[in-house]
Coordinates of C-alpha atoms in Angstrom, one line a residue:
X9 CA 93.1 155.4 119.0
X10 CA 94.6 158.8 118.7
X11 CA 92.1 160.5 121.0
X12 CA 92.3 158.4 124.1
X13 CA 89.0 158.5 126.1
X14 CA 89.2 158.3 129.9
X15 CA 86.6 156.6 132.1
X16 CA 83.4 158.5 132.8
X17 CA 84.5 160.4 135.9
X18 CA 87.8 161.5 134.4
X19 CA 86.4 162.3 130.9
X20 CA 83.9 164.7 132.7
X21 CA 86.6 166.3 134.6
X22 CA 88.7 166.8 131.5
X23 CA 86.0 168.4 129.6
X24 CA 85.3 170.7 132.6
X25 CA 89.0 171.7 132.8
X26 CA 89.4 172.1 129.2
X27 CA 86.3 174.3 129.0
X28 CA 87.6 176.6 131.9
X29 CA 91.0 176.9 130.4
X30 CA 89.4 177.7 126.9
X31 CA 87.4 180.8 128.3
X32 CA 90.1 183.2 127.9
X33 CA 90.4 182.1 124.3
X34 CA 86.7 182.6 123.8
X35 CA 86.6 186.0 125.3
X36 CA 89.2 187.3 123.0
X37 CA 88.0 185.7 119.9
X38 CA 84.2 186.6 120.0
X39 CA 85.0 190.3 120.0
X40 CA 87.5 189.8 117.2
X41 CA 85.1 187.9 115.1
X42 CA 82.3 190.4 115.7
X43 CA 84.4 193.4 114.8
X44 CA 85.7 191.6 111.5
X45 CA 82.1 190.6 110.6
X46 CA 80.9 194.3 110.9
X47 CA 83.9 195.5 108.8
X48 CA 82.5 193.7 105.9
X49 CA 79.7 196.2 105.6
X50 CA 82.2 198.3 103.4
X51 CA 82.3 195.1 101.2
X52 CA 78.4 195.1 101.2
X53 CA 78.2 198.8 100.4
X54 CA 80.7 198.5 97.5
X55 CA 78.6 195.6 95.8
X56 CA 75.1 196.7 96.5
X57 CA 74.6 200.0 98.3
X58 CA 70.7 199.7 98.2
X59 CA 70.9 196.7 100.5
X60 CA 73.2 198.2 103.1
X61 CA 70.6 198.3 105.9
X62 CA 69.4 194.7 105.1
X63 CA 73.0 193.6 105.4
X64 CA 73.5 195.6 108.6
X65 CA 70.6 194.0 110.2
X66 CA 71.7 190.5 109.2
X67 CA 75.2 191.2 110.6
X68 CA 74.1 193.1 113.8
X69 CA 72.0 190.0 114.6
X70 CA 75.2 187.7 114.4
X71 CA 77.1 190.3 116.4
X72 CA 74.4 190.3 119.3
X73 CA 74.6 186.6 119.4
X74 CA 78.3 186.8 119.9
X75 CA 78.0 189.4 122.6
X76 CA 75.4 187.3 124.4
X77 CA 77.8 184.3 124.5
X78 CA 80.6 186.6 125.4
X79 CA 78.3 187.4 128.5
X80 CA 77.5 183.7 129.1
X81 CA 81.3 182.9 129.6
X82 CA 81.1 184.8 133.0
X83 CA 78.3 182.4 134.2
X84 CA 79.3 179.4 136.2
X85 CA 77.3 176.9 134.3
X86 CA 79.0 177.9 130.9
X87 CA 81.8 175.4 131.2
X88 CA 79.4 172.6 131.3
X89 CA 77.5 173.5 128.1
X90 CA 80.5 175.5 126.3
X91 CA 81.1 173.0 123.5
X92 CA 77.4 173.1 122.5
X93 CA 77.0 176.8 122.8
X94 CA 80.2 177.7 121.0
X95 CA 79.4 175.1 118.2
X96 CA 76.0 176.8 117.8
X97 CA 77.6 180.1 117.8
X98 CA 79.9 179.2 114.9
X99 CA 76.9 177.9 113.0
X100 CA 75.0 181.1 113.6
X101 CA 78.0 183.1 112.3
X102 CA 78.2 181.1 109.3
X103 CA 74.4 181.4 108.7
X104 CA 74.9 185.2 108.9
X105 CA 77.5 185.0 106.2
X106 CA 75.3 182.7 104.0
X107 CA 72.3 185.2 104.4
X108 CA 74.5 188.0 103.2
X109 CA 76.0 186.0 100.3
X110 CA 72.5 185.0 99.3
X111 CA 71.1 188.4 99.2
X112 CA 74.0 189.8 97.3
X113 CA 74.0 189.7 93.4
X114 CA 75.9 186.5 92.3
X115 CA 77.3 186.5 96.1
X116 CA 78.6 182.9 96.0
X117 CA 80.7 183.6 92.8
X118 CA 83.1 185.8 94.7
X119 CA 82.3 185.4 98.4
X120 CA 82.3 181.7 99.1
X121 CA 85.6 182.0 100.4
X122 CA 84.3 184.2 103.3
X123 CA 82.7 180.9 104.8
X124 CA 86.2 179.9 105.6
X125 CA 86.2 182.4 108.4
X126 CA 83.6 180.5 110.1
X127 CA 85.4 177.3 109.9
X128 CA 88.6 178.7 111.0
X129 CA 86.7 180.4 113.9
X130 CA 85.2 177.0 114.8
X131 CA 88.4 174.9 114.4
X132 CA 90.6 177.4 116.0
X133 CA 89.6 180.2 118.1
X134 CA 86.7 178.7 119.9
X135 CA 88.8 175.7 120.8
X136 CA 86.1 173.2 120.1
X137 CA 86.9 169.5 120.8
X138 CA 87.2 167.2 117.7
X139 CA 83.7 165.8 117.5
X140 CA 81.8 169.1 118.3
X141 CA 84.1 170.7 115.6
X142 CA 83.3 168.1 113.1
X143 CA 79.6 168.3 113.6
X144 CA 79.8 172.2 113.3
X145 CA 81.8 172.0 110.2
X146 CA 79.5 169.3 108.6
X147 CA 76.7 171.7 109.5
X148 CA 78.3 174.6 108.0
X149 CA 79.1 172.7 104.8
X150 CA 75.5 171.4 104.4
X151 CA 74.2 175.0 105.1
X152 CA 76.5 176.4 102.4
X153 CA 75.5 173.8 99.9
X154 CA 71.8 174.6 100.7
X155 CA 72.3 178.3 100.2
X156 CA 74.1 177.8 97.0
X157 CA 71.2 175.7 95.7
X158 CA 68.7 178.3 96.7
X159 CA 70.7 180.9 95.0
X160 CA 70.8 179.1 91.8
X161 CA 74.5 178.9 91.8
X162 CA 76.4 177.4 88.7
X163 CA 78.0 173.9 88.8
X164 CA 81.6 175.7 88.8
X165 CA 80.5 177.7 91.9
X166 CA 79.4 174.5 93.6
X167 CA 82.6 172.6 92.7
X168 CA 84.9 175.4 93.4
X169 CA 83.2 176.3 96.7
X170 CA 83.1 172.7 98.0
X171 CA 86.6 172.0 97.2
X172 CA 87.8 175.0 99.1
X173 CA 85.4 174.3 102.1
X174 CA 86.2 170.6 102.3
X175 CA 89.9 171.3 102.2
X176 CA 89.6 174.0 104.8
X177 CA 87.6 171.6 107.1
X178 CA 90.2 168.9 106.8
X179 CA 93.0 171.3 107.7
X180 CA 90.8 172.7 110.4
X181 CA 89.8 169.3 111.9
X182 CA 93.5 168.1 111.8
X183 CA 94.4 171.2 113.9
X184 CA 91.6 170.4 116.2
X185 CA 92.6 166.8 116.5
X186 CA 96.2 167.5 117.3
X187 CA 95.1 170.2 119.9
X188 CA 92.7 167.7 121.8
X189 CA 95.3 165.0 121.6
X190 CA 97.8 167.3 123.1
X191 CA 95.4 168.2 125.8
X192 CA 94.4 164.7 126.6
X193 CA 98.0 163.7 127.0
X194 CA 98.7 166.7 129.3
X195 CA 95.6 165.7 131.4
X196 CA 96.7 162.0 131.5
X197 CA 100.2 163.1 132.6
X198 CA 98.6 165.4 135.4
X199 CA 96.6 162.3 136.5
X200 CA 99.7 160.2 136.8
X201 CA 101.5 162.9 138.6
X202 CA 98.6 163.0 141.0
X203 CA 98.6 159.4 141.6
X204 CA 102.3 159.3 142.2
X205 CA 102.1 162.3 144.5
X206 CA 99.3 160.5 146.4
X207 CA 101.5 157.3 146.7
X208 CA 104.6 159.4 147.8
X209 CA 102.5 161.4 150.3
X210 CA 101.0 158.2 152.0
X211 CA 104.6 156.7 152.1
X212 CA 105.8 160.0 153.5
X213 CA 103.0 160.0 156.2
X214 CA 104.0 156.4 157.1
X215 CA 107.4 158.0 158.4
X216 CA 106.2 161.3 159.5
X217 CA 103.3 162.8 161.4
X218 CA 100.7 164.3 159.4
X219 CA 101.1 167.8 160.8
X220 CA 104.8 167.6 160.2
X221 CA 104.1 166.5 156.5
X222 CA 101.7 169.4 156.0
X223 CA 104.4 171.8 157.2
X224 CA 107.2 170.5 155.0
X225 CA 104.7 170.7 152.0
X226 CA 104.2 174.4 152.8
X227 CA 107.7 175.1 152.6
X228 CA 109.2 175.0 156.0
X229 CA 112.7 173.9 156.2
X230 CA 113.5 174.0 159.9
X231 CA 110.8 172.3 162.1
X232 CA 111.6 172.3 165.8
X233 CA 109.3 172.4 168.9
X234 CA 109.9 172.4 172.6
X235 CA 107.0 170.7 174.3
X236 CA 106.8 171.3 178.2
X237 CA 105.0 168.1 178.8
X238 CA 104.7 164.9 176.6
X239 CA 104.6 161.3 177.3
X240 CA 107.0 159.0 175.4
X241 CA 106.7 155.2 175.0
X242 CA 109.0 152.6 173.7
X243 CA 107.9 149.2 173.1
X244 CA 110.2 146.2 172.3
X245 CA 109.2 142.9 170.8
X246 CA 110.8 140.3 172.9
X247 CA 111.7 137.0 171.1
X248 CA 111.7 138.4 167.5
X249 CA 115.4 138.5 167.2
X250 CA 115.3 134.7 167.8
X251 CA 113.0 134.2 165.1
X252 CA 115.6 135.5 162.6
X253 CA 117.5 132.2 162.7
X254 CA 114.3 130.1 162.3
X255 CA 112.1 131.9 159.7
X256 CA 112.8 133.1 156.1
X257 CA 113.4 136.8 155.8
X258 CA 110.1 137.3 153.8
X259 CA 108.2 135.7 156.6
X260 CA 109.9 137.9 159.3
X261 CA 109.0 141.1 157.4
X262 CA 105.3 139.8 157.1
X263 CA 105.2 139.3 160.8
X264 CA 106.7 142.7 161.6
X265 CA 104.6 144.3 159.1
X266 CA 101.3 142.7 160.7
X267 CA 102.4 143.7 164.1
X268 CA 103.2 147.3 163.3
X269 CA 100.1 147.6 161.2
X270 CA 98.1 146.8 164.4
X271 CA 100.0 149.2 166.4
X272 CA 99.4 151.8 163.9
X273 CA 95.6 151.4 163.9
X274 CA 95.8 151.6 167.9
X275 CA 97.7 154.8 167.5
X276 CA 95.0 156.3 165.3
X277 CA 92.3 155.0 167.8
X278 CA 93.8 156.3 170.9
X279 CA 95.0 159.7 169.4
X280 CA 98.6 159.3 170.0
X281 CA 101.5 159.9 167.6
X282 CA 103.8 157.2 166.1
X283 CA 107.3 158.7 166.0
X284 CA 109.2 155.9 164.5
X285 CA 110.3 152.2 164.3
X286 CA 113.7 151.0 164.9
X287 CA 114.0 147.3 163.9
X288 CA 111.4 145.6 166.3
X289 CA 111.1 148.6 168.5
X290 CA 108.1 150.9 168.3
X291 CA 108.1 154.6 169.4
X292 CA 105.0 156.7 170.4
X293 CA 104.5 160.1 171.9
X294 CA 101.4 161.8 173.3
X295 CA 100.9 165.6 174.1
X296 CA 103.3 166.9 171.2
X297 CA 100.6 167.3 168.5
X298 CA 97.6 168.1 170.8
X299 CA 99.0 169.0 174.3
X300 CA 96.5 167.8 176.8
X301 CA 96.4 166.6 180.5
X302 CA 94.9 163.2 179.2
X303 CA 97.9 162.7 176.7
X304 CA 99.6 160.3 179.5
X305 CA 96.4 158.3 179.8
X306 CA 96.2 157.9 176.0
X307 CA 99.7 156.7 175.8
X308 CA 99.0 154.2 178.6
X309 CA 95.7 153.0 177.0
X310 CA 97.8 152.7 173.7
X311 CA 100.2 150.4 175.6
X312 CA 97.3 148.2 177.1
X313 CA 95.8 147.6 173.9
X314 CA 99.1 147.2 172.0
X315 CA 100.2 144.7 174.8
X316 CA 96.9 142.6 174.4
X317 CA 97.1 142.7 170.6
X318 CA 100.6 141.1 170.5
X319 CA 99.6 138.6 173.1
X320 CA 96.6 137.4 171.1
X321 CA 98.6 137.5 167.6
X322 CA 101.3 135.5 169.2
X323 CA 98.8 132.9 170.4
X324 CA 97.1 132.7 167.2
X325 CA 100.3 132.3 165.1
X326 CA 102.1 130.2 167.6
X327 CA 104.9 132.6 167.9
X328 CA 107.1 133.0 171.1
X329 CA 106.5 136.9 170.9
X330 CA 106.1 139.1 174.0
X331 CA 106.4 143.0 174.3
X332 CA 108.3 145.1 176.8
X333 CA 106.9 148.6 177.3
X334 CA 108.7 151.7 179.0
X335 CA 106.9 155.0 179.5
X336 CA 108.0 158.4 180.8
X337 CA 106.5 161.8 181.1
X338 CA 108.3 165.2 180.9
X339 CA 109.7 167.9 178.6
X340 CA 111.0 166.9 175.1
X341 CA 112.1 168.8 172.0
X342 CA 110.8 167.6 168.6
X343 CA 111.8 168.1 165.1
X344 CA 112.7 167.1 161.6
X345 CA 116.2 166.2 160.6
X346 CA 117.5 165.7 157.2
X347 CA 116.4 166.8 153.8
X348 CA 116.9 164.0 151.4
X349 CA 115.1 161.5 153.8
X350 CA 113.5 163.7 156.5
X351 CA 112.8 162.0 159.8
X352 CA 110.9 163.2 162.7
X353 CA 112.4 162.6 166.1
X354 CA 112.2 163.5 169.8
X355 CA 115.2 164.3 172.0
X356 CA 115.7 165.1 175.9
X357 CA 116.0 163.1 179.1
X358 CA 112.3 162.1 178.9
X359 CA 113.1 160.1 175.8
X360 CA 116.2 158.4 177.2
X361 CA 114.3 157.7 180.5
X362 CA 111.5 155.8 178.5
X363 CA 113.9 153.9 176.6
X364 CA 115.9 152.8 179.6
X365 CA 112.5 151.9 181.3
X366 CA 111.7 149.6 178.3
X367 CA 115.0 148.0 178.2
X368 CA 115.1 147.3 182.1
X369 CA 111.5 146.2 182.0
X370 CA 109.9 142.8 182.2
X371 CA 108.2 140.8 179.5
X372 CA 104.5 141.5 178.9
X373 CA 104.6 144.5 181.3
X374 CA 104.4 148.2 181.1
X375 CA 106.9 149.9 183.3
X376 CA 106.5 153.7 183.9
X377 CA 108.4 156.6 185.3
X378 CA 107.5 158.3 188.7
X379 CA 106.3 161.3 186.5
X380 CA 103.8 159.2 184.6
X381 CA 102.9 157.4 188.0
X382 CA 101.7 160.7 189.6
X383 CA 99.6 161.7 186.7
X384 CA 97.7 158.3 186.4
X385 CA 97.9 156.7 190.0
X386 CA 94.2 157.8 190.5
X387 CA 93.1 155.8 187.6
X388 CA 95.4 152.6 187.6
X389 CA 96.9 150.4 190.0
X390 CA 100.7 150.3 189.9
X391 CA 103.4 148.1 191.7
X392 CA 106.2 150.0 193.1
X393 CA 109.8 148.5 191.8
X394 CA 111.5 151.0 193.9
X395 CA 114.6 153.0 192.7
X396 CA 116.4 151.6 189.6
X397 CA 119.8 152.5 188.5
X398 CA 120.7 152.6 184.9
X399 CA 123.9 152.8 182.8
X400 CA 125.8 156.0 183.5
X401 CA 124.6 156.2 187.3
X402 CA 121.1 157.5 186.4
X403 CA 118.6 156.6 189.0
X404 CA 114.8 156.9 189.0
X405 CA 112.0 155.3 190.8
X406 CA 109.8 152.8 188.4
X407 CA 106.4 151.4 188.5
X408 CA 104.7 148.6 186.8
X409 CA 101.1 148.7 185.8
X410 CA 98.8 146.2 187.2
X411 CA 95.4 147.3 185.9
X412 CA 92.7 149.9 185.8
X413 CA 91.0 150.9 189.0
X414 CA 87.4 150.2 189.6
X415 CA 86.1 153.7 190.0
X416 CA 83.2 154.8 192.3
X417 CA 80.8 155.9 189.4
X418 CA 81.2 152.2 187.7
X419 CA 77.9 150.5 187.8
X420 CA 77.7 147.2 189.7
X421 CA 77.0 144.2 187.5
X422 CA 73.6 142.8 187.3
X423 CA 72.7 139.5 189.1
X424 CA 74.2 136.5 187.4
X425 CA 76.5 138.9 185.1
X426 CA 80.1 138.6 185.4
X427 CA 82.2 142.0 184.7
X428 CA 85.1 141.6 182.6
X429 CA 88.2 141.7 184.5
X430 CA 90.2 144.9 183.7
X431 CA 93.4 143.8 185.4
X432 CA 96.5 143.1 183.1
X433 CA 98.2 139.8 183.4
X434 CA 101.6 140.2 184.7
X435 CA 104.4 137.9 183.6
X436 CA 107.1 137.6 186.5

């Protein structure tokens, strides 16, 4: 089918957008049509001066209708009813012409061609869609034949007028069909672009934080931030590398996708920010997007939920997977590097420390730096591992999370009720 129809929602959107774009054409065409219609008074006077005031009244009524429709184009609801209103306007204009031709002596013998103006008006300047234009043209054709019949026109006038009218209708509707086809094709292309943009935007947001994506879309080329205090987390899947020798690549990707999807959901729930994934390593930061004293706690709660989620997933799937987590708090620099494939990343000693704490940590444990410990020691129980020395001679005091503290405001369990144990199981 040449004129492709969309589903109900998109069809309605297409019609509204088309009507909105057509308003400029309508506002130009209506004054032109009204002025030309009044100019024919000279022709009326030349043919029958005695009926000039009658002709003036008939033409002024049509001009007033055009002026009213011009005013309606400024009303917000016009776009909804534009096709009906404009079709009726063209019909009224054609009726005005027919009234004049009927009143003039033998008017249809030499004036039938003026009805073509109404057809041109309907099929061109008013930008009617094909079906409304076809109905309007059919109405003009029937009204013209009725007026000629009432005027007692000869057979020659009937045949000549109808030949000219039908020919002009065919040409006008062909133009209207081509116009609508082009408009529908452009709208369909626009929908495809929106769909592709939505997909690409979703993919981009998988690699970059939302706020960074928004700034890139606004045209920023250099995005860099210095944050006085943020909490950085590295989480590594222990045992995943050994699976590469046992499982098919597709199965490995499926497992990693499932795990990272769970962790993505936890980042959303805890209000922390995923930075990137490197192989089977997952990096998170808190306090960069929304600096807050609670950012360290949010990151630690993410770590607890992620550790428990991986433990449960491994048990359900029978996989020898564990997780090792390192967390550090301090100043960082964040920014976007690259243009072809932009990547959001963090830099600074805090980032390096969190990575080292993860690599030197124990399986199924959360190891934190001293800076993180001092911010959270009133809420959580930690085990002091003492001072650790990393590669390069870097030394730092590290702590292992043991569980949440039972705060004084926590209520006592009812008689016979067992309080869920908040402590994390530590694998030595």
